[in-house]
CSV table of C-alpha atoms in Angstrom, one decimal:
chain,number,residue,atom,x,y,z
A,117,UNK,CA,129.1,-66.9,23.7
A,118,UNK,CA,125.6,-64.7,24.5
A,119,UNK,CA,126.4,-65.0,28.3
A,120,UNK,CA,129.7,-63.6,27.8
A,121,UNK,CA,128.8,-60.7,25.8
A,122,UNK,CA,125.6,-60.0,28.5
A,123,UNK,CA,128.2,-59.5,31.3
A,124,UNK,CA,130.4,-57.3,29.4
A,125,UNK,CA,127.4,-55.1,28.4
A,126,UNK,CA,126.6,-53.8,31.8
A,127,UNK,CA,130.2,-52.6,32.6
A,128,UNK,CA,131.0,-51.5,28.8
A,129,UNK,CA,130.6,-48.2,27.9
A,130,UNK,CA,131.9,-45.1,25.7
A,131,UNK,CA,132.1,-41.5,27.4
A,132,UNK,CA,131.8,-39.0,24.8
A,133,UNK,CA,132.5,-35.4,25.6
A,134,UNK,CA,131.4,-32.5,23.4
A,135,UNK,CA,131.8,-28.7,23.7
A,136,UNK,CA,128.8,-27.7,21.7
A,137,UNK,CA,125.2,-28.7,21.4
A,138,UNK,CA,125.1,-29.9,18.0
A,139,UNK,CA,127.6,-32.4,18.9
A,140,UNK,CA,125.5,-33.8,21.2
A,141,UNK,CA,122.7,-34.1,19.2
A,142,UNK,CA,124.4,-35.5,16.3
A,143,UNK,CA,126.1,-38.1,18.2
A,144,UNK,CA,122.6,-38.9,19.7
A,145,UNK,CA,121.6,-39.6,16.8
A,146,UNK,CA,124.9,-41.9,15.7
A,147,UNK,CA,123.8,-43.9,18.4
A,148,UNK,CA,120.2,-44.3,17.2
A,149,UNK,CA,120.8,-45.0,13.7
A,150,UNK,CA,124.2,-46.4,13.1
A,151,UNK,CA,124.6,-49.9,12.4
A,152,UNK,CA,127.2,-51.8,13.7
A,153,UNK,CA,127.7,-54.6,16.1
A,154,UNK,CA,129.5,-52.8,19.1
A,155,UNK,CA,126.6,-50.3,19.4
A,156,UNK,CA,124.2,-53.2,20.3
A,157,UNK,CA,126.5,-54.1,23.4
A,158,UNK,CA,127.8,-50.8,24.7
A,159,UNK,CA,126.4,-47.6,26.2
A,160,UNK,CA,127.1,-44.2,24.9
A,161,UNK,CA,126.7,-41.2,26.4
A,162,UNK,CA,127.0,-38.0,24.8
A,163,UNK,CA,127.9,-35.2,27.4
A,164,UNK,CA,127.8,-31.7,27.3
A,165,UNK,CA,129.8,-30.1,30.1
A,166,UNK,CA,129.4,-26.6,31.8
A,167,UNK,CA,133.1,-25.5,31.7
A,168,UNK,CA,134.5,-25.7,27.9
A,169,UNK,CA,138.3,-24.3,28.5
A,170,UNK,CA,140.7,-26.6,26.8
A,171,UNK,CA,142.2,-27.8,30.2
A,172,UNK,CA,139.1,-28.5,31.6
A,173,UNK,CA,137.9,-30.8,29.1
A,174,UNK,CA,140.8,-32.6,29.3
A,175,UNK,CA,140.6,-33.2,32.6
A,176,UNK,CA,136.9,-34.3,32.2
A,177,UNK,CA,138.3,-36.7,30.1
A,178,UNK,CA,140.4,-38.1,32.9
A,179,UNK,CA,138.0,-38.6,35.2
A,180,UNK,CA,136.1,-40.6,32.7
A,181,UNK,CA,138.8,-42.5,32.3
A,182,UNK,CA,139.5,-43.2,35.5
A,183,UNK,CA,135.7,-44.0,36.2
A,184,UNK,CA,136.4,-47.3,33.9
A,185,UNK,CA,134.9,-46.2,30.6
A,186,UNK,CA,136.3,-48.3,28.2
A,187,UNK,CA,136.9,-45.5,25.7
A,188,UNK,CA,136.5,-41.6,25.9
A,189,UNK,CA,135.8,-39.6,23.1
A,190,UNK,CA,136.4,-36.0,23.3
A,191,UNK,CA,135.3,-34.1,20.3
A,192,UNK,CA,136.8,-30.6,20.0
A,193,UNK,CA,135.9,-27.9,18.1
A,194,UNK,CA,138.7,-25.3,17.3
A,195,UNK,CA,136.5,-22.0,16.3
A,196,UNK,CA,136.5,-20.8,19.7
A,197,UNK,CA,140.5,-21.8,20.6
A,198,UNK,CA,141.3,-20.1,17.6
A,199,UNK,CA,140.0,-16.9,19.1
A,200,UNK,CA,142.4,-17.0,22.1
A,201,UNK,CA,146.3,-17.1,22.2
A,202,UNK,CA,146.3,-18.6,25.2
A,203,UNK,CA,143.6,-21.0,24.6
A,204,UNK,CA,145.6,-22.3,21.3
A,205,UNK,CA,148.9,-22.9,23.3
A,206,UNK,CA,146.9,-24.8,25.7
A,207,UNK,CA,145.2,-26.8,23.2
A,208,UNK,CA,148.6,-27.5,21.4
A,209,UNK,CA,150.2,-28.3,24.8
A,210,UNK,CA,147.4,-31.2,25.9
A,211,UNK,CA,147.3,-32.3,21.8
A,212,UNK,CA,151.0,-32.9,22.0
A,213,UNK,CA,150.9,-35.0,25.3
A,214,UNK,CA,148.0,-36.8,23.6
A,215,UNK,CA,149.6,-37.7,20.5
A,216,UNK,CA,152.9,-38.9,22.5
A,217,UNK,CA,150.5,-41.3,24.5
A,218,UNK,CA,149.0,-42.6,21.5
A,219,UNK,CA,152.2,-43.3,20.4
A,220,UNK,CA,153.5,-45.3,23.3
A,221,UNK,CA,155.1,-42.4,24.9
A,222,UNK,CA,153.3,-41.1,27.6
A,223,UNK,CA,154.5,-38.0,29.5
A,224,UNK,CA,154.4,-38.1,33.4
A,225,UNK,CA,150.7,-38.6,34.7
A,226,UNK,CA,149.4,-39.0,31.2
A,227,UNK,CA,149.2,-42.8,31.0
A,228,UNK,CA,145.5,-42.4,31.0
A,229,UNK,CA,145.5,-40.7,27.6
A,230,UNK,CA,146.0,-44.1,26.0
A,231,UNK,CA,142.6,-44.7,26.4
A,232,UNK,CA,141.6,-41.4,24.7
A,233,UNK,CA,140.2,-40.5,21.2
A,234,UNK,CA,140.7,-37.0,20.4
A,235,UNK,CA,138.1,-35.7,17.3
A,236,UNK,CA,138.9,-32.1,15.9
A,237,UNK,CA,136.8,-30.4,13.8
A,238,UNK,CA,138.2,-27.3,12.3
A,239,UNK,CA,136.6,-24.9,12.6
A,240,UNK,CA,133.2,-26.7,13.6
A,241,UNK,CA,131.0,-30.0,13.5
A,242,UNK,CA,129.7,-28.4,10.4
A,243,UNK,CA,132.9,-28.9,8.6
A,244,UNK,CA,132.2,-32.7,8.8
A,245,UNK,CA,128.5,-32.2,7.1
A,246,UNK,CA,130.5,-30.0,4.1
A,247,UNK,CA,132.7,-33.6,3.7
A,248,UNK,CA,129.5,-35.6,2.9
A,249,UNK,CA,129.4,-33.5,-0.3
A,250,UNK,CA,132.7,-31.9,-1.2
A,251,UNK,CA,136.5,-33.2,-0.4
A,252,UNK,CA,137.6,-29.4,0.9
A,253,UNK,CA,140.8,-28.5,2.9
A,254,UNK,CA,139.4,-24.9,2.6
A,255,UNK,CA,139.7,-23.0,5.7
A,256,UNK,CA,136.9,-21.1,7.6
A,257,UNK,CA,137.3,-19.1,10.7
A,258,UNK,CA,134.1,-20.1,12.1
A,259,UNK,CA,130.5,-21.3,11.3
A,260,UNK,CA,129.4,-18.2,9.9
A,261,UNK,CA,132.0,-18.0,7.4
A,262,UNK,CA,130.8,-22.2,6.4
A,263,UNK,CA,127.3,-21.7,6.5
A,264,UNK,CA,126.7,-20.3,2.7
A,265,UNK,CA,129.1,-22.8,1.3
A,266,UNK,CA,127.0,-25.5,3.7
A,267,UNK,CA,123.6,-24.7,2.3
A,268,UNK,CA,124.8,-25.0,-1.0
A,269,UNK,CA,124.1,-28.6,-0.8
A,270,UNK,CA,120.3,-29.5,-1.1
A,271,UNK,CA,120.0,-31.8,2.0
A,272,UNK,CA,121.2,-29.1,4.4
A,273,UNK,CA,119.6,-26.0,2.2
A,274,UNK,CA,117.3,-25.1,5.3
A,275,UNK,CA,120.0,-26.3,7.9
A,276,UNK,CA,120.1,-24.4,11.5
A,277,UNK,CA,121.9,-24.8,14.5
A,278,UNK,CA,118.9,-25.6,16.5
A,279,UNK,CA,117.7,-28.9,18.0
A,280,UNK,CA,114.0,-28.8,16.5
A,281,UNK,CA,115.9,-28.9,12.8
A,282,UNK,CA,118.4,-31.8,14.2
A,283,UNK,CA,115.5,-34.0,15.3
A,284,UNK,CA,113.1,-33.0,12.4
A,285,UNK,CA,112.0,-35.7,10.1
A,286,UNK,CA,114.2,-36.6,8.6
A,287,UNK,CA,116.8,-36.0,11.2
A,288,UNK,CA,120.4,-34.8,10.9
A,289,UNK,CA,121.8,-38.5,10.5
A,290,UNK,CA,119.1,-39.6,8.1
A,291,UNK,CA,119.4,-36.4,5.8
A,292,UNK,CA,123.1,-37.2,5.5
A,293,UNK,CA,123.4,-41.1,5.6
A,294,UNK,CA,123.3,-41.6,2.0
A,295,UNK,CA,126.5,-39.7,1.5
A,296,UNK,CA,128.4,-40.8,4.9
A,297,UNK,CA,130.9,-43.3,3.2
A,298,UNK,CA,131.9,-39.9,1.0
A,299,UNK,CA,132.3,-38.2,4.1
A,300,UNK,CA,134.4,-41.1,5.6
A,301,UNK,CA,136.5,-41.0,2.5
A,302,UNK,CA,137.1,-37.0,2.2
A,303,UNK,CA,137.9,-36.8,5.8
A,304,UNK,CA,141.6,-36.2,6.3
A,305,UNK,CA,143.7,-36.2,9.8
A,306,UNK,CA,144.0,-33.1,11.9
A,307,UNK,CA,147.5,-31.5,11.7
A,308,UNK,CA,148.2,-29.0,14.4
A,309,UNK,CA,150.5,-27.3,12.3
A,310,UNK,CA,147.9,-26.1,9.8
A,311,UNK,CA,145.2,-25.4,12.3
A,312,UNK,CA,144.8,-21.6,11.0
A,313,UNK,CA,145.4,-22.4,7.2
A,314,UNK,CA,143.3,-25.6,6.4
A,315,UNK,CA,139.8,-27.0,7.5
A,316,UNK,CA,139.1,-30.4,8.7
A,317,UNK,CA,137.1,-32.7,10.5
A,318,UNK,CA,137.7,-36.0,12.0
A,319,UNK,CA,134.6,-37.3,12.4
A,320,UNK,CA,135.2,-40.2,10.3
A,321,UNK,CA,137.5,-41.7,12.9
A,322,UNK,CA,134.4,-42.3,15.4
A,323,UNK,CA,133.0,-44.5,12.7
A,324,UNK,CA,136.0,-46.1,12.0
A,325,UNK,CA,136.5,-46.8,15.9
A,326,UNK,CA,133.3,-48.1,16.4
A,327,UNK,CA,133.7,-50.6,13.6
A,328,UNK,CA,136.8,-52.1,15.0
A,329,UNK,CA,135.8,-52.1,18.3
A,330,UNK,CA,136.8,-55.2,20.1
A,331,UNK,CA,134.4,-56.3,22.6
């Protein structure tokens, strides 16, 4: 059994594409601290691309799938997307193709999306942190609008979107670890028809997928 696992270890990886530095920092801490069997045997590589337009992010995800990653996570914040009608339309178009692929009905040239997991934060990753303390669906246009409510929670009272804060002692994952189960319970699936009226974070799905990943 150990020989079989070691053989897979060298070729099994999850590519993680993020559109912000804070997502990259957070996923690095998940990789470091989260306790589940799969993280002992696979490689997780959070990557922050220089090009962050919706179509470019999905194109990069396709490249990662074709590079034989066993799974690709694409974590998208909607705050910038919602500022541009064209970007929002592009997102809706790509997301519809993604949903069809997940349902076994991929459009032409979209079969690769079966290996893709899209994680939506609306408006940003900090909504996930808020869910650790509050089962909210409140809509915030951006991080600036959410920040005051986030900082009302003692563990994040001095929260900053900086690498220094994320790496401080305790780091961002450890600050929130005691409430992770609550956040996963409070999280709700993204509904594209309500992206301008309801907030959400699907980061809990990342943990669900890791827990149920088949080596």
